[in-house]
């Protein structure tokens, strides 16, 4: 037997929502490195087009489609544009998500005066922003030969992180949805579709930069607390997520369904003592 192609994505078309973001960049570059065709989905057209151009110029295959993950019609347009271009969809990475200032409850604010609207917005982005693309793109995959879906969770779904209630609720919902969907699709569609998740620890990106770092780049008190609670004593680098992603998208994880890979430097395992 030769297992050297087990992790190959050659000829596979993978849709990456939030492919315009910091972690999304690593996801897209990882997919292309392993031979896949990346469909970058996001709201920032200039960023998305530029990212696709860089990959195509370097000999890879990437395609940008503008789309808001909270709008079902826009996800249908992403599906249609992808099928028109590549004729198939083999994978979906639900990378769009993150925190929003309106969903953060600072310590000086009375906890009972939290903004329900702000909470709802961040909860929706992370949970509905995973469910809606899965519904639309997953259906297209089920109609064809199937594929792999990878959701992006967070350590905030496993351990309570102060201030970010909406985000934590959204990611806890993502964990539930991953397992629920994994069970349902396997029961209804057999082995065609698998649904798993990656749980990143702390990675410095746009959506958390002001919470974790000061304008001069030094860590905030919160940033320092993260380092203290991480046995590896640092934040993650985006490309450290690529291994887990390729594993879950490729045939290497053919019998893996409903699982969650922790890429957190030991954050969740450590009690803090
Ligand atoms: P990021 O802000 O750099 O990227 C998120 C991307 O999603 C951005 O390009 C943003 O424009 C896009 N996006 C936001 N709302 C959207 C919408 N409605 N429709 C389409 N696109 C939308 O942040 P990131 O840290 O790279 O986040 C990527 C994913 O990883 C998120 O789900 C985030 O919650 C998760 N995550 C990040 C960390 C971390 O430490 N950075 C940790 C755990 C989980």
mmCIF file of N, CA, C and O and ligand atoms in Angstrom, residues 17-24 27 41-44 67-70 94-99 125-126 152-155 167 171 199-208 212, ligand 1:
data_model
loop_
_atom_site.group_PDB
_atom_site.id
_atom_site.type_symbol
_atom_site.label_atom_id
_atom_site.label_comp_id
_atom_site.label_asym_id
_atom_site.label_seq_id
_atom_site.Cartn_x
_atom_site.Cartn_y
_atom_site.Cartn_z
ATOM 1 N N UNK A 17 -15.251 30.235 3.979
ATOM 2 C CA UNK A 17 -15.862 31.508 4.381
ATOM 3 C C UNK A 17 -14.890 32.222 5.317
ATOM 4 O O UNK A 17 -14.137 31.564 6.053
ATOM 5 N N UNK A 18 -14.888 33.542 5.258
ATOM 6 C CA UNK A 18 -13.919 34.274 6.062
ATOM 7 C C UNK A 18 -12.504 34.060 5.532
ATOM 8 O O UNK A 18 -11.519 34.285 6.249
ATOM 9 N N UNK A 19 -12.422 33.653 4.263
ATOM 10 C CA UNK A 19 -11.103 33.439 3.638
ATOM 11 C C UNK A 19 -10.349 34.742 3.475
ATOM 12 O O UNK A 19 -9.180 34.759 3.112
ATOM 13 N N UNK A 20 -11.018 35.838 3.755
ATOM 14 C CA UNK A 20 -10.411 37.173 3.719
ATOM 15 C C UNK A 20 -9.705 37.508 5.043
ATOM 16 O O UNK A 20 -9.003 38.512 5.112
ATOM 17 N N UNK A 21 -9.925 36.714 6.082
ATOM 18 C CA UNK A 21 -9.375 37.031 7.407
ATOM 19 C C UNK A 21 -7.955 36.520 7.609
ATOM 20 O O UNK A 21 -7.343 35.971 6.688
ATOM 21 N N UNK A 22 -7.465 36.694 8.829
ATOM 22 C CA UNK A 22 -6.079 36.313 9.141
ATOM 23 C C UNK A 22 -5.927 34.782 9.168
ATOM 24 O O UNK A 22 -5.055 34.223 8.493
ATOM 25 N N UNK A 23 -6.783 34.108 9.908
ATOM 26 C CA UNK A 23 -6.693 32.639 9.925
ATOM 27 C C UNK A 23 -7.142 32.087 8.569
ATOM 28 O O UNK A 23 -6.605 31.089 8.077
ATOM 29 N N UNK A 24 -8.115 32.777 7.950
ATOM 30 C CA UNK A 24 -8.607 32.368 6.629
ATOM 31 C C UNK A 24 -7.483 32.340 5.600
ATOM 32 O O UNK A 24 -7.453 31.483 4.715
ATOM 33 N N UNK A 27 -5.741 29.170 6.048
ATOM 34 C CA UNK A 27 -6.583 28.050 5.574
ATOM 35 C C UNK A 27 -6.474 27.935 4.045
ATOM 36 O O UNK A 27 -6.277 26.861 3.498
ATOM 37 N N UNK A 41 -14.439 33.229 0.333
ATOM 38 C CA UNK A 41 -15.715 33.925 0.505
ATOM 39 C C UNK A 41 -15.584 34.949 1.626
ATOM 40 O O UNK A 41 -15.083 34.623 2.710
ATOM 41 N N UNK A 42 -16.004 36.165 1.367
ATOM 42 C CA UNK A 42 -15.956 37.216 2.390
ATOM 43 C C UNK A 42 -16.674 38.444 1.891
ATOM 44 O O UNK A 42 -17.158 38.480 0.754
ATOM 45 N N UNK A 43 -16.721 39.458 2.766
ATOM 46 C CA UNK A 43 -17.441 40.671 2.362
ATOM 47 C C UNK A 43 -16.509 41.705 1.771
ATOM 48 O O UNK A 43 -16.933 42.619 1.099
ATOM 49 N N UNK A 44 -15.208 41.567 2.031
ATOM 50 C CA UNK A 44 -14.238 42.561 1.579
ATOM 51 C C UNK A 44 -13.696 42.175 0.195
ATOM 52 O O UNK A 44 -12.782 41.350 0.069
ATOM 53 N N UNK A 67 -19.581 37.456 -0.391
ATOM 54 C CA UNK A 67 -20.774 36.896 0.239
ATOM 55 C C UNK A 67 -20.787 37.087 1.740
ATOM 56 O O UNK A 67 -19.751 37.007 2.402
ATOM 57 N N UNK A 68 -21.980 37.375 2.259
ATOM 58 C CA UNK A 68 -22.193 37.504 3.701
ATOM 59 C C UNK A 68 -22.775 36.174 4.185
ATOM 60 O O UNK A 68 -23.821 35.737 3.690
ATOM 61 N N UNK A 69 -22.114 35.547 5.154
ATOM 62 C CA UNK A 69 -22.545 34.218 5.610
ATOM 63 C C UNK A 69 -23.914 34.227 6.289
ATOM 64 O O UNK A 69 -24.513 33.181 6.508
ATOM 65 N N UNK A 70 -24.396 35.405 6.641
ATOM 66 C CA UNK A 70 -25.699 35.488 7.312
ATOM 67 C C UNK A 70 -26.855 35.624 6.313
ATOM 68 O O UNK A 70 -28.016 35.654 6.707
ATOM 69 N N UNK A 94 -15.925 26.657 7.510
ATOM 70 C CA UNK A 94 -16.732 27.756 8.048
ATOM 71 C C UNK A 94 -15.843 28.649 8.915
ATOM 72 O O UNK A 94 -15.864 28.572 10.141
ATOM 73 N N UNK A 95 -15.067 29.502 8.237
ATOM 74 C CA UNK A 95 -14.089 30.330 8.949
ATOM 75 C C UNK A 95 -14.575 31.713 9.335
ATOM 76 O O UNK A 95 -13.956 32.375 10.171
ATOM 77 N N UNK A 96 -15.673 32.181 8.732
ATOM 78 C CA UNK A 96 -16.154 33.531 9.081
ATOM 79 C C UNK A 96 -16.674 33.513 10.515
ATOM 80 O O UNK A 96 -17.402 32.608 10.909
ATOM 81 N N UNK A 97 -16.289 34.491 11.283
ATOM 82 C CA UNK A 97 -16.742 34.551 12.678
ATOM 83 C C UNK A 97 -15.867 35.496 13.452
ATOM 84 O O UNK A 97 -15.047 36.212 12.865
ATOM 85 N N UNK A 98 -16.055 35.504 14.750
ATOM 86 C CA UNK A 98 -15.213 36.346 15.594
ATOM 87 C C UNK A 98 -16.024 37.180 16.557
ATOM 88 O O UNK A 98 -17.250 37.073 16.632
ATOM 89 N N UNK A 99 -15.297 37.993 17.282
ATOM 90 C CA UNK A 99 -15.906 38.875 18.276
ATOM 91 C C UNK A 99 -16.324 40.186 17.652
ATOM 92 O O UNK A 99 -15.826 40.546 16.595
ATOM 93 N N UNK A 125 -23.510 35.775 14.139
ATOM 94 C CA UNK A 125 -22.383 35.653 13.207
ATOM 95 C C UNK A 125 -21.723 34.289 13.361
ATOM 96 O O UNK A 125 -21.463 33.588 12.381
ATOM 97 N N UNK A 126 -21.451 33.899 14.611
ATOM 98 C CA UNK A 126 -20.693 32.668 14.825
ATOM 99 C C UNK A 126 -21.536 31.404 14.640
ATOM 100 O O UNK A 126 -21.035 30.419 14.086
ATOM 101 N N UNK A 152 -15.154 26.156 12.661
ATOM 102 C CA UNK A 152 -14.109 26.721 13.523
ATOM 103 C C UNK A 152 -14.740 27.128 14.857
ATOM 104 O O UNK A 152 -15.566 28.043 14.930
ATOM 105 N N UNK A 153 -14.333 26.406 15.892
ATOM 106 C CA UNK A 153 -14.836 26.654 17.241
ATOM 107 C C UNK A 153 -13.881 27.588 17.975
ATOM 108 O O UNK A 153 -13.165 28.375 17.336
ATOM 109 N N UNK A 154 -13.840 27.536 19.266
ATOM 110 C CA UNK A 154 -12.924 28.372 20.065
ATOM 111 C C UNK A 154 -12.827 27.793 21.470
ATOM 112 O O UNK A 154 -13.770 27.136 21.942
ATOM 113 N N UNK A 155 -11.709 28.093 22.145
ATOM 114 C CA UNK A 155 -11.572 27.640 23.537
ATOM 115 C C UNK A 155 -12.673 28.247 24.417
ATOM 116 O O UNK A 155 -12.988 27.716 25.478
ATOM 117 N N UNK A 167 -19.971 35.642 21.935
ATOM 118 C CA UNK A 167 -18.984 34.821 21.208
ATOM 119 C C UNK A 167 -18.958 33.402 21.795
ATOM 120 O O UNK A 167 -18.994 32.409 21.063
ATOM 121 N N UNK A 171 -19.912 29.979 19.842
ATOM 122 C CA UNK A 171 -18.986 28.861 19.612
ATOM 123 C C UNK A 171 -19.471 27.583 20.309
ATOM 124 O O UNK A 171 -19.247 26.478 19.802
ATOM 125 N N UNK A 199 -10.654 23.592 17.136
ATOM 126 C CA UNK A 199 -10.780 24.550 18.223
ATOM 127 C C UNK A 199 -9.448 25.288 18.407
ATOM 128 O O UNK A 199 -8.547 24.794 19.082
ATOM 129 N N UNK A 200 -9.301 26.464 17.774
ATOM 130 C CA UNK A 200 -8.044 27.204 17.979
ATOM 131 C C UNK A 200 -8.011 27.806 19.394
ATOM 132 O O UNK A 200 -9.047 28.182 19.947
ATOM 133 N N UNK A 201 -6.801 27.896 19.938
ATOM 134 C CA UNK A 201 -6.621 28.657 21.177
ATOM 135 C C UNK A 201 -6.574 30.127 20.815
ATOM 136 O O UNK A 201 -7.408 30.609 20.051
ATOM 137 N N UNK A 202 -5.559 30.836 21.295
ATOM 138 C CA UNK A 202 -5.460 32.272 20.996
ATOM 139 C C UNK A 202 -4.447 32.543 19.887
ATOM 140 O O UNK A 202 -3.283 32.135 19.982
ATOM 141 N N UNK A 203 -4.909 33.207 18.858
ATOM 142 C CA UNK A 203 -4.091 33.611 17.705
ATOM 143 C C UNK A 203 -4.373 35.098 17.524
ATOM 144 O O UNK A 203 -5.544 35.494 17.477
ATOM 145 N N UNK A 204 -3.348 35.893 17.403
ATOM 146 C CA UNK A 204 -3.548 37.336 17.262
ATOM 147 C C UNK A 204 -4.061 37.660 15.855
ATOM 148 O O UNK A 204 -3.359 37.431 14.872
ATOM 149 N N UNK A 205 -5.296 38.163 15.774
ATOM 150 C CA UNK A 205 -5.878 38.502 14.470
ATOM 151 C C UNK A 205 -6.659 39.808 14.605
ATOM 152 O O UNK A 205 -6.648 40.427 15.679
ATOM 153 N N UNK A 206 -7.362 40.204 13.530
ATOM 154 C CA UNK A 206 -8.050 41.504 13.557
ATOM 155 C C UNK A 206 -9.157 41.563 14.609
ATOM 156 O O UNK A 206 -9.362 42.563 15.266
ATOM 157 N N UNK A 207 -9.905 40.446 14.736
ATOM 158 C CA UNK A 207 -11.090 40.496 15.596
ATOM 159 C C UNK A 207 -10.742 40.492 17.098
ATOM 160 O O UNK A 207 -11.612 40.742 17.918
ATOM 161 N N UNK A 208 -9.494 40.191 17.493
ATOM 162 C CA UNK A 208 -9.177 40.186 18.924
ATOM 163 C C UNK A 208 -7.972 41.065 19.277
ATOM 164 O O UNK A 208 -7.561 41.130 20.431
ATOM 165 N N UNK A 212 -6.325 41.977 23.100
ATOM 166 C CA UNK A 212 -5.117 41.269 23.556
ATOM 167 C C UNK A 212 -3.836 42.095 23.513
ATOM 168 O O UNK A 212 -2.882 41.764 24.209
HETATM 169 P P1 LIG B 1 -10.487 37.774 11.283
HETATM 170 O O1 LIG B 1 -11.338 38.893 11.746
HETATM 171 O O2 LIG B 1 -9.112 38.059 10.823
HETATM 172 O O3 LIG B 1 -11.236 36.960 10.129
HETATM 173 C C1 LIG B 1 -12.611 36.756 10.090
HETATM 174 C C2 LIG B 1 -13.068 36.968 8.670
HETATM 175 O O4 LIG B 1 -14.476 36.719 8.579
HETATM 176 C C3 LIG B 1 -12.843 38.422 8.208
HETATM 177 O O5 LIG B 1 -12.303 38.432 6.905
HETATM 178 C C4 LIG B 1 -14.243 38.989 8.205
HETATM 179 O O6 LIG B 1 -14.422 40.048 7.275
HETATM 180 C C5 LIG B 1 -15.054 37.769 7.821
HETATM 181 N N1 LIG B 1 -16.457 37.938 8.177
HETATM 182 C C6 LIG B 1 -16.958 38.470 9.312
HETATM 183 N N2 LIG B 1 -18.291 38.509 9.241
HETATM 184 C C7 LIG B 1 -18.637 37.984 8.040
HETATM 185 C C8 LIG B 1 -19.861 37.745 7.388
HETATM 186 N N3 LIG B 1 -21.023 38.082 7.950
HETATM 187 N N4 LIG B 1 -19.855 37.175 6.175
HETATM 188 C C9 LIG B 1 -18.685 36.850 5.565
HETATM 189 N N5 LIG B 1 -17.477 37.050 6.137
HETATM 190 C C10 LIG B 1 -17.465 37.601 7.355
HETATM 191 O O7 LIG B 1 -10.500 36.744 12.472
HETATM 192 P P2 LIG B 1 -9.832 35.326 12.654
HETATM 193 O O8 LIG B 1 -9.273 35.342 14.006
HETATM 194 O O9 LIG B 1 -8.975 34.983 11.507
HETATM 195 O O10 LIG B 1 -11.128 34.401 12.703
HETATM 196 C C11 LIG B 1 -11.369 33.270 11.881
HETATM 197 C C12 LIG B 1 -12.217 32.285 12.670
HETATM 198 O O11 LIG B 1 -11.421 31.709 13.707
HETATM 199 C C13 LIG B 1 -13.419 32.916 13.373
HETATM 200 O O12 LIG B 1 -14.501 32.013 13.358
HETATM 201 C C14 LIG B 1 -12.941 33.076 14.793
HETATM 202 O O13 LIG B 1 -13.987 33.114 15.717
HETATM 203 C C15 LIG B 1 -12.122 31.808 14.926
HETATM 204 N N6 LIG B 1 -11.178 31.811 16.047
HETATM 205 C C16 LIG B 1 -10.180 32.712 16.112
HETATM 206 C C17 LIG B 1 -9.313 32.667 17.197
HETATM 207 C C18 LIG B 1 -8.179 33.629 17.341
HETATM 208 O O14 LIG B 1 -7.509 33.605 18.373
HETATM 209 N N7 LIG B 1 -7.944 34.483 16.373
HETATM 210 C C19 LIG B 1 -9.460 31.692 18.182
HETATM 211 C C20 LIG B 1 -10.494 30.781 18.075
HETATM 212 C C21 LIG B 1 -11.346 30.845 16.997
#
